[in-house]
Amino acid sequence: MTTQAQELQQIIESAQDIVIIQADNPDADSLGSALGLEQILGNMGKEPYMYCGIDIPSYLRYLAGWDRVARTLPKKFDAAIFVDVSTMSLIDKITRDPQYPVLTRRPVAVLDHHAVVAEAIEFASVSINATDVSSAGELIGQLAQQLGWPLDAVSTEYLMTAILGDTQGLTNDLARPSTYRLLADFVDIGADRPKLEEKRRQHNKYPPEIFKYKADLIDRTELLLDGALAVVAVPQTEIETYSPLYNPAPLIQQDMMLIDGVRVSVVLKRYDDGKTTAAIRSAYGFPIAAPIAVAFGGGGHAYASGFKLTDRIDSDELRAKLLRATEDALSALGGSES
Ligand SMILES: [Mn+2]
């Protein structure tokens, strides 16, 4: 057992009320990790509390308990655990919470798996950033086994969701032999993947107007760089109309990746106040999502990343920058075609 794991155990043992914190861009890994850890801590007799600076996106709401995630820090807590994040740039919201000064003085653990860390969370007492795991969910599962935390069917199903999120259903190269072994242990404990998949399928059905809207997005998708880069922009009016029903990025992005020749897809959300966000996905064999995001001050994984621009940028300039960043990333890869 590592010293860091022992320090984490110490923090948990000495605390009663423990806040579990996700970044301002929650995904299946962060939410599954938070819910899994909530269940584990509850079984240890602790009082867990889940925080996230933004609303849990609707596509994740098939996970029972998502509505226990609060947008404010509690009045009273003894310790905190960040899951799936280790950079200040992704926890901007919490720094404006009235209880933030308290947080910086409490014992704080960071459990993450992102290799590149700019602006580390300096006030953390212990930071476990494992780069040999697929996800925060896998890290928590491993820690649970090492430290003897009580795992049950509920917590393992949440952690399984987390792992399946970041490994895209065990289809990308983040999934290692150890990932499969851990999942096999989870199945032994009671995690039920077919049940989980059915819950997600039911939840992810969309109303007829979303089906029609998808056609608009397909129609507006631009194929650039000889078809290697697919880009579509979603203006604020559409975000307001359709986001409450279905998130436009997941609605269209998988289909963009099905286009023959597409290496990278980008879904841009353009807000009236000048803000732009981007969801970037890259094709298998082209692990260039992160470097493209980094060119815009963002970050993420080899095949999934994103960025946020707060200053207004016009569409032509943004398209030119995207083209350049994608070309650079492709040529850095050695121009290899598969
Ligand atoms: Mn993750």
Coordinates of C-alpha atoms and ligand atoms in Angstrom, one line a residue:
M1 CA 0.0 0.0 0.0
T2 CA 1.4 3.4 -0.9
T3 CA 1.9 6.2 1.6
Q4 CA -0.6 8.3 -0.3
A5 CA -3.3 5.6 0.0
Q6 CA -2.6 5.4 3.8
E7 CA -2.9 9.2 4.0
L8 CA -6.2 9.0 2.2
Q9 CA -7.4 6.3 4.6
Q10 CA -6.3 8.6 7.5
I11 CA -8.3 11.5 6.1
I12 CA -11.5 9.3 5.8
E13 CA -11.1 7.7 9.2
S14 CA -10.7 11.1 10.9
A15 CA -13.7 12.7 9.2
Q16 CA -17.5 12.2 9.6
D17 CA -18.9 14.7 7.0
I18 CA -17.1 14.3 3.7
V19 CA -17.7 16.3 0.6
I20 CA -17.2 14.6 -2.8
I21 CA -16.4 17.1 -5.5
Q22 CA -16.6 16.9 -9.3
A23 CA -15.2 19.3 -11.8
D24 CA -17.2 21.9 -13.7
N25 CA -17.5 19.4 -16.6
P26 CA -19.1 16.3 -15.1
D27 CA -19.1 13.1 -17.1
A28 CA -19.9 9.4 -16.5
D29 CA -16.6 8.9 -14.9
S30 CA -16.9 11.8 -12.4
L31 CA -20.5 11.1 -11.6
G32 CA -20.1 7.3 -11.3
S33 CA -17.0 7.9 -9.1
A34 CA -18.9 10.3 -6.9
L35 CA -21.9 8.1 -6.5
G36 CA -19.7 5.0 -6.0
L37 CA -17.7 6.8 -3.3
E38 CA -20.9 8.1 -1.7
Q39 CA -22.2 4.6 -1.4
I40 CA -18.8 3.3 0.0
L41 CA -18.5 6.1 2.6
G42 CA -22.1 5.6 3.6
N43 CA -21.4 1.9 4.2
M44 CA -18.5 3.0 6.3
G45 CA -20.8 5.0 8.6
K46 CA -19.7 8.4 7.2
E47 CA -22.0 11.2 6.0
P48 CA -21.1 11.9 2.4
Y49 CA -22.2 14.9 0.5
M50 CA -21.8 15.4 -3.3
Y51 CA -21.0 18.7 -4.9
C52 CA -20.7 19.8 -8.5
G53 CA -20.4 23.4 -9.7
I54 CA -22.8 22.9 -12.6
D55 CA -26.0 20.9 -13.2
I56 CA -25.6 17.2 -14.0
P57 CA -26.2 16.9 -17.7
S58 CA -29.4 15.2 -18.6
Y59 CA -27.7 12.3 -20.5
L60 CA -26.3 11.1 -17.2
R61 CA -29.5 11.3 -15.3
Y62 CA -30.2 7.5 -15.7
L63 CA -27.9 7.1 -12.8
A64 CA -30.1 7.0 -9.7
G65 CA -28.9 9.5 -7.2
W66 CA -27.6 12.2 -9.6
D67 CA -30.1 14.5 -8.0
R68 CA -28.3 14.3 -4.7
V69 CA -25.4 16.3 -6.2
A70 CA -25.7 19.8 -4.9
R71 CA -24.4 23.0 -6.4
T72 CA -23.3 24.5 -3.1
L73 CA -20.9 23.4 -0.4
P74 CA -22.5 22.3 2.9
K75 CA -22.4 24.5 6.0
K76 CA -20.4 21.9 7.9
F77 CA -17.9 19.3 6.7
D78 CA -14.7 17.7 7.9
A79 CA -12.9 16.7 4.7
A80 CA -13.3 16.7 1.0
I81 CA -12.4 14.4 -1.9
F82 CA -12.0 15.6 -5.5
V83 CA -12.8 12.9 -8.0
D84 CA -11.6 12.9 -11.7
V85 CA -10.0 16.3 -11.5
S86 CA -6.7 17.7 -10.3
T87 CA -6.5 21.1 -12.0
M88 CA -7.8 24.5 -10.7
S89 CA -8.9 25.5 -14.2
L90 CA -11.8 22.9 -14.0
I91 CA -13.0 23.9 -10.6
D92 CA -13.6 27.5 -11.2
K93 CA -17.2 27.5 -9.8
I94 CA -16.2 26.2 -6.3
T95 CA -13.7 29.0 -5.8
R96 CA -16.7 31.4 -5.7
D97 CA -18.7 29.3 -3.1
P98 CA -19.0 31.1 0.3
Q99 CA -17.6 27.9 1.9
Y100 CA -14.5 27.8 -0.4
P101 CA -12.1 29.3 2.2
V102 CA -13.2 26.6 4.6
L103 CA -12.5 23.9 2.0
T104 CA -8.9 25.1 1.5
R105 CA -8.3 24.6 5.3
R106 CA -9.8 21.1 5.6
P107 CA -8.0 17.8 4.8
V108 CA -8.5 17.4 1.1
A109 CA -7.7 14.4 -1.1
V110 CA -7.5 14.4 -4.9
L111 CA -8.2 11.2 -6.8
D112 CA -7.5 11.6 -10.5
H113 CA -6.0 10.0 -13.6
H114 CA -5.1 12.9 -15.9
A115 CA -1.5 12.9 -16.7
V116 CA -1.1 16.6 -17.7
V117 CA -1.7 18.8 -14.7
A118 CA -1.4 22.5 -15.0
E119 CA -2.5 24.6 -12.0
A120 CA -2.6 21.7 -9.4
I121 CA -5.0 22.0 -6.5
E122 CA -2.3 23.4 -4.1
F123 CA -4.3 23.0 -0.9
A124 CA -4.8 19.3 -1.3
S125 CA -3.3 17.2 1.6
V126 CA -3.0 14.1 -0.6
S127 CA -3.1 13.8 -4.3
I128 CA -3.3 10.5 -6.0
N129 CA -3.0 11.0 -9.8
A130 CA -2.7 7.5 -11.2
T131 CA -1.8 7.3 -14.9
D132 CA -1.9 3.5 -15.1
V133 CA -5.7 3.4 -14.7
S134 CA -8.5 4.1 -17.2
S135 CA -10.5 6.3 -15.0
A136 CA -11.2 7.8 -11.6
G137 CA -13.7 5.0 -11.2
E138 CA -11.0 2.4 -11.7
L139 CA -8.7 4.2 -9.2
I140 CA -11.4 4.2 -6.6
G141 CA -12.1 0.5 -7.2
Q142 CA -8.4 -0.3 -6.8
L143 CA -8.1 1.8 -3.6
A144 CA -11.3 0.2 -2.2
Q145 CA -9.7 -3.2 -2.7
Q146 CA -6.3 -2.1 -1.2
L147 CA -7.8 -0.3 1.7
G148 CA -10.6 -2.8 2.5
W149 CA -13.5 -0.4 1.8
P150 CA -16.9 -2.1 1.8
L151 CA -17.9 -2.7 -1.9
D152 CA -21.5 -3.8 -2.7
A153 CA -23.7 -4.2 -5.8
V154 CA -24.6 -0.5 -5.8
S155 CA -21.1 1.0 -5.5
T156 CA -19.6 -1.4 -8.0
E157 CA -22.3 -0.6 -10.5
Y158 CA -21.6 3.1 -10.2
L159 CA -17.8 2.5 -10.5
M160 CA -18.5 0.2 -13.5
T161 CA -20.4 3.1 -15.1
A162 CA -17.4 5.4 -14.5
I163 CA -15.0 2.9 -16.1
L164 CA -17.3 2.2 -19.0
G165 CA -17.6 6.0 -19.6
D166 CA -13.9 6.8 -19.9
T167 CA -13.1 3.6 -21.8
Q168 CA -16.1 4.1 -24.1
G169 CA -17.5 0.8 -23.1
L170 CA -14.1 -0.9 -23.0
T171 CA -13.4 0.0 -26.6
N172 CA -10.5 2.4 -26.3
D173 CA -6.9 1.7 -25.2
L174 CA -7.5 3.2 -21.7
A175 CA -8.8 -0.3 -20.9
R176 CA -6.0 -2.5 -19.7
P177 CA -6.0 -6.1 -18.5
S178 CA -6.2 -4.7 -14.9
T179 CA -9.4 -2.9 -15.9
Y180 CA -11.1 -6.1 -17.1
R181 CA -9.9 -7.9 -13.9
L182 CA -11.4 -5.2 -11.7
L183 CA -14.7 -5.2 -13.6
A184 CA -14.8 -9.0 -13.2
D185 CA -14.5 -8.5 -9.5
F186 CA -17.3 -6.0 -9.7
V187 CA -19.5 -8.5 -11.5
D188 CA -18.7 -11.0 -8.8
I189 CA -19.9 -8.5 -6.2
G190 CA -23.2 -7.9 -8.0
A191 CA -22.7 -5.2 -10.7
D192 CA -25.1 -5.9 -13.5
R193 CA -23.9 -4.5 -16.9
P194 CA -26.9 -5.6 -19.0
K195 CA -29.3 -3.9 -16.5
L196 CA -27.1 -0.8 -16.6
E197 CA -27.1 -0.6 -20.4
E198 CA -30.9 -1.0 -20.6
K199 CA -31.3 1.9 -18.1
R200 CA -29.1 4.0 -20.3
R201 CA -30.9 3.0 -23.5
Q202 CA -34.3 3.9 -22.0
H203 CA -33.1 7.2 -20.7
N204 CA -31.3 8.2 -23.9
K205 CA -34.4 7.9 -26.1
Y206 CA -35.3 11.2 -27.6
P207 CA -38.5 13.0 -28.6
P208 CA -39.5 13.3 -32.3
E209 CA -38.4 17.0 -32.5
I210 CA -34.9 16.0 -31.5
F211 CA -34.8 13.4 -34.3
K212 CA -35.7 16.3 -36.7
Y213 CA -33.2 18.6 -35.1
K214 CA -30.5 16.0 -35.7
A215 CA -31.2 16.3 -39.4
D216 CA -30.5 20.1 -39.2
L217 CA -27.2 19.4 -37.4
I218 CA -26.2 16.8 -40.1
D219 CA -27.1 19.3 -42.8
R220 CA -24.9 22.0 -41.2
T221 CA -21.9 19.8 -40.5
E222 CA -18.9 21.0 -42.4
L223 CA -16.3 18.6 -43.7
L224 CA -12.9 20.3 -43.7
L225 CA -9.3 19.2 -44.4
D226 CA -10.3 16.8 -47.2
G227 CA -12.9 15.3 -44.9
A228 CA -10.6 14.7 -41.9
L229 CA -12.2 17.3 -39.7
A230 CA -16.0 17.5 -39.1
V231 CA -17.3 20.6 -37.4
V232 CA -20.7 21.8 -36.4
A233 CA -21.7 24.9 -34.4
V234 CA -24.7 25.1 -32.1
P235 CA -25.9 28.7 -31.4
Q236 CA -27.4 29.8 -28.1
T237 CA -31.0 29.8 -29.5
E238 CA -30.7 26.1 -30.2
I239 CA -29.0 25.4 -26.9
E240 CA -32.0 27.0 -25.2
T241 CA -34.6 25.1 -27.3
Y242 CA -33.1 21.7 -27.5
S243 CA -30.6 21.2 -24.6
P244 CA -33.4 20.7 -22.0
L245 CA -34.6 17.8 -24.2
Y246 CA -31.2 16.4 -25.3
N247 CA -27.6 17.6 -25.3
P248 CA -26.8 18.5 -28.9
A249 CA -23.1 17.3 -28.7
P250 CA -23.8 13.6 -27.9
L251 CA -26.8 13.8 -30.3
I252 CA -24.6 14.4 -33.3
Q253 CA -21.0 13.6 -32.5
Q254 CA -21.1 9.8 -32.7
D255 CA -22.6 10.1 -36.2
M256 CA -19.9 12.6 -37.2
M257 CA -17.3 9.9 -36.2
L258 CA -19.1 7.4 -38.5
I259 CA -18.2 9.4 -41.6
D260 CA -15.5 7.6 -43.6
G261 CA -12.3 9.6 -43.4
V262 CA -13.2 11.8 -40.4
R263 CA -10.3 11.8 -37.9
V264 CA -11.6 14.5 -35.6
S265 CA -15.1 15.9 -34.9
V266 CA -15.8 19.1 -33.1
V267 CA -19.1 20.3 -31.7
L268 CA -19.0 24.0 -30.9
K269 CA -21.5 25.7 -28.7
R270 CA -21.7 29.5 -29.3
Y271 CA -23.2 31.7 -26.6
D272 CA -24.5 35.2 -27.1
D273 CA -22.2 36.6 -24.4
G274 CA -19.2 35.6 -26.6
K275 CA -18.4 32.3 -24.9
T276 CA -17.6 29.3 -27.0
T277 CA -17.2 25.7 -25.8
A278 CA -16.0 22.7 -27.8
A279 CA -16.4 19.0 -27.5
I280 CA -13.6 17.2 -29.5
R281 CA -13.5 13.5 -30.4
S282 CA -10.9 11.7 -32.5
A283 CA -11.0 8.5 -34.4
Y284 CA -9.2 5.3 -33.3
G285 CA -5.6 5.4 -34.2
F286 CA -5.6 9.2 -34.1
P287 CA -5.0 10.2 -30.5
I288 CA -5.0 13.9 -31.1
A289 CA -8.0 15.2 -29.3
A290 CA -5.9 16.5 -26.4
P291 CA -3.3 18.5 -28.4
I292 CA -6.1 20.2 -30.4
A293 CA -7.8 21.2 -27.2
V294 CA -4.5 22.4 -25.7
A295 CA -4.0 24.7 -28.7
F296 CA -7.1 26.5 -27.4
G297 CA -6.1 26.4 -23.7
G298 CA -8.2 23.3 -23.0
G299 CA -7.3 19.7 -22.4
G300 CA -8.5 16.2 -21.9
H301 CA -7.8 12.7 -23.1
A302 CA -6.2 11.3 -26.3
Y303 CA -9.6 10.6 -27.9
A304 CA -11.9 13.0 -26.1
S305 CA -11.2 16.5 -25.0
G306 CA -12.7 20.0 -24.9
F307 CA -12.0 23.7 -24.5
K308 CA -13.8 26.9 -23.4
L309 CA -13.1 30.3 -24.8
T310 CA -14.5 33.3 -22.9
D311 CA -13.5 36.0 -25.4
R312 CA -15.7 36.4 -28.5
I313 CA -14.1 34.9 -31.6
D314 CA -15.7 35.1 -35.1
S315 CA -16.6 31.9 -37.0
D316 CA -14.0 32.3 -39.7
E317 CA -11.2 32.9 -37.2
L318 CA -12.3 30.0 -35.1
R319 CA -12.5 27.7 -38.1
A320 CA -9.0 28.8 -39.3
K321 CA -7.6 28.1 -35.8
L322 CA -9.3 24.7 -35.7
L323 CA -7.9 23.8 -39.1
R324 CA -4.4 24.8 -38.1
A325 CA -4.5 23.0 -34.7
T326 CA -5.9 19.8 -36.4
E327 CA -3.2 20.0 -39.2
D328 CA -0.5 20.4 -36.6
A329 CA -1.7 17.5 -34.5
L330 CA -2.1 15.3 -37.5
S331 CA 1.4 16.1 -38.7
A332 CA 2.9 15.6 -35.2
L333 CA 1.4 12.2 -35.4
G334 CA 3.7 11.5 -38.4
G335 CA 1.0 11.9 -41.0
S336 CA 0.4 8.1 -40.7
E337 CA -2.8 7.0 -42.3
S338 CA -4.6 3.9 -41.3
Ligands
MN1 MN -12.1 10.5 -16.0

